[in-house]
Steps between C-alpha positions, in 0.01 A plus 500: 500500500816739472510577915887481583645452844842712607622679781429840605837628496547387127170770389628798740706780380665752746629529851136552635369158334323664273270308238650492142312673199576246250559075524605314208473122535741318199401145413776212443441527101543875542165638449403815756202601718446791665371423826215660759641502883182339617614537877821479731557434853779656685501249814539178308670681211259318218352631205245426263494593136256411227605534118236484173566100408301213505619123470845563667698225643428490889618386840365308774520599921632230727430440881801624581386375896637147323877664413747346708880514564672333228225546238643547147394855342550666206496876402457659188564875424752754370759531706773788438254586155564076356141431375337180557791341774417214694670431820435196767616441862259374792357641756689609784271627776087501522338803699842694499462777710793764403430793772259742266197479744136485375256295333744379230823415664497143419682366153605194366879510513654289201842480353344518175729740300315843565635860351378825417219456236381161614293714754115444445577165305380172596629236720388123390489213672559194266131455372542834365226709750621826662619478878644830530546835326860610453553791719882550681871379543680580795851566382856667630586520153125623322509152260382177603693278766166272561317664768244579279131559611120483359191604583286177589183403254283492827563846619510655110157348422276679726682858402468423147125394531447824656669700232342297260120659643618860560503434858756642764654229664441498882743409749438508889613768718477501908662862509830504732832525453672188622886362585655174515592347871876488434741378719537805762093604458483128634745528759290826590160332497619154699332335159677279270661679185364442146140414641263762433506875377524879755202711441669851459166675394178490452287702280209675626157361411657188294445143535748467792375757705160368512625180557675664822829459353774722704820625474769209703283254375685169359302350294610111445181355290294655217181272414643148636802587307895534692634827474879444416761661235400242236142557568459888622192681591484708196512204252240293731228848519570624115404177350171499746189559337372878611211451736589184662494480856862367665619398782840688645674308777724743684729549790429803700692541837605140531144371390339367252190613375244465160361765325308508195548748194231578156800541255491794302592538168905637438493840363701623164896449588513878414290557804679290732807658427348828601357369806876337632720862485658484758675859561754421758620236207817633374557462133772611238431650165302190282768395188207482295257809537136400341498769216553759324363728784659298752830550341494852401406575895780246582744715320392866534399463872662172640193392659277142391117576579226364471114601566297520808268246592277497827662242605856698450366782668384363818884275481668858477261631750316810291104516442411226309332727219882623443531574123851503375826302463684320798893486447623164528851550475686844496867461388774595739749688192148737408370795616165388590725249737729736655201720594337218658231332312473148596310229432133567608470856414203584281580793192141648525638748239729637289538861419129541646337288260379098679698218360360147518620341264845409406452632119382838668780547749759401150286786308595755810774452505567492086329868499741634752724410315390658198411804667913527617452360838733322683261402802133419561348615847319219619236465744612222782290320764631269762350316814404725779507834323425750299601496137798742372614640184881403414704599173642224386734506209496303186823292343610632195 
């Protein structure tokens, strides 16, 4: 029916993960498509296309549940640009867990030769049905050294069914931020290390909190299910069905208690990642600014920004209506650094005109400029206080 299976990280252009405007599938006899993006998912990096053919050659899912160590497998893809390559190995490792977190943290591991264009290729097992997806090498060197990973069949098939109907695909959410019980948390708790995971937060009005969730707790079981490295909380909630009703065994002061959580559904990653700055966080300069914006503010001002959420606001500890930019990182060898601007302080505005965005803040700045300015008086707000207007120069 023309609907094509890849990774998202083969159809996204940009430092942002931006979508790509155009897709060209090639056939092995040569013949080109140009395909529609029919939907993506970030988490599990898969993608669905669709091309204008009928009567194509087509591939089967496995159970990948039935893969086992020593398995025989075989990939086909392009590695390094070579068209139409065929690689074997067997399969190294089921249910891999390699330290991402979240609902998809789980590959099969094979030493299957794997390099870069074999991602979003299939992985067969020797009746010729699909068991993984091509996704990843770990690598000191960037080529293969067989430590190669795929995304299983089991845990592609539901995303791909859901891209397949236009439908977002849900993952569960309890709302706190969690850490593991290493060896001196452990030591600190009088609890055995590598058993369970530290509740560090927990969001107001989410899942958790209505499940009477607090901060100290140590939760050690999520729905019958161990919580331990190989198995953490985060993989056992995310692939939860939202609205189920779980059990949470937890250790809170020495005893053990059950509480019971709804699960929620996980909001957009771009969300979360508002909702977790942490100000007190020091960071350097990012090596890779998101855009064109982001690097012309980069440059000119030696600051990486990025805009204010609610969620930001409240983390920086200004009105959570705030409208503006919070600095994430303000470079030591700048101006805007030796005058003081750290991380958590929120440009309101630049030469009394409101900047939220990162493209508007760029424009400021590109107008001063023009104009034969070598500084921008911005408008500064930090915990605690008023906000105060500061000159701060631009880089030539």
């Amino acid at each position: 029916d023309g609907y094509i299976v890849t990774n998202n990280h083969v159809v996204t252009g940009g430092p942002r993960g931006e979508q790509v405007n155009q897709v060209t599938v090639t056939l092995t006899n040569g013949k080109e498509f140009q395909a529609k993006i029919v939907g993506r998912d970030v988490a599990s990096d898969l993608a669905l296309l669709k091309i204008d053919a009928t009567g194509m050659p087509f591939v089967k899912f496995g159970d990948s549940g039935k893969a086992r160590v020593g398995d025989w497998v075989v990939a086909i893809g392009n590695p390094l640009g070579l068209g139409s390559t065929v690689t074997a190995g067997i399969i190294s490792a089921v249910q891999r867990n390699i330290g991402n977190g979240g609902a998809y943290d789980r590959y099969i591991q094979t030493d299957t030769a794997i390099n870069r264009g074999n991602s979003g290729g299939p992985l067969f097992d020797l009746h010729g049905n699909v068991v993984g997806i091509n996704n990843m090498l770990i690598s000191p060197v960037g080529a293969n050294i067989g430590v190669n990973f795929a995304i299983p069949a089991d845990a592609a098939i539901p995303v791909i069914n859901a891209l397949r109907a236009g439908e977002r695909v849900e993952r569960g959410y309890l709302g706190i931020g969690i850490a593991p019980v290493g060896e001196d948390m452990a030591a600190a708790l009088g609890l055995p290390k590598d058993r369970g995971e530290f509740v560090q937060r927990v969001e107001d009005n989410q899942a958790a909190a209505k499940a009477g969730l607090k901060r100290g707790d140590v939760v050690t079981k999520v729905n019958g299910k161990d919580v331990t490295p190989s198995q953490t909380l985060s993989y056992i909630v995310a692939n939860t069905k939202p609205g189920t009703r779980i059990p949470l065994e937890v250790i809170r002061d020495g005893k053990t208690i059950t509480l019971y959580a709804v699960v929620a559904t996980r909001p957009p990653e771009e969300q979360l990642a508002g909702s977790n700055f942490d100000p007190e966080d020091e960071q350097a300069m990012p090596e890779d600014p998101k855009g064109t914006a982001d690097t012309t503010i980069q440059n000119t001002l030696g600051l990486a920004v990025q805009v204010v959420t609610p969620d930001i606001a409240r983390a920086v500890g200004v009105d959570a209506g705030t409208k503006g930019l919070v600095i994430g990182a303000a470079s030591a060898n700048s101006d805007a650094g030796r005058k003081g601007l750290r991380r958590g302080d929120v440009i309101l505005s630049v030469n009394r005109t409101p900047v939220t965005t990162s493209e508007g803040l760029a424009k400021a700045v590109a107008e001063a400029k023009k104009a034969g300015r070598d500084a921008v008086l911005m408008e500064i707000l930090r915990r605690g206080g008023p906000s105060a207007f500061i000159a701060i120069r631009i880089k030539p």
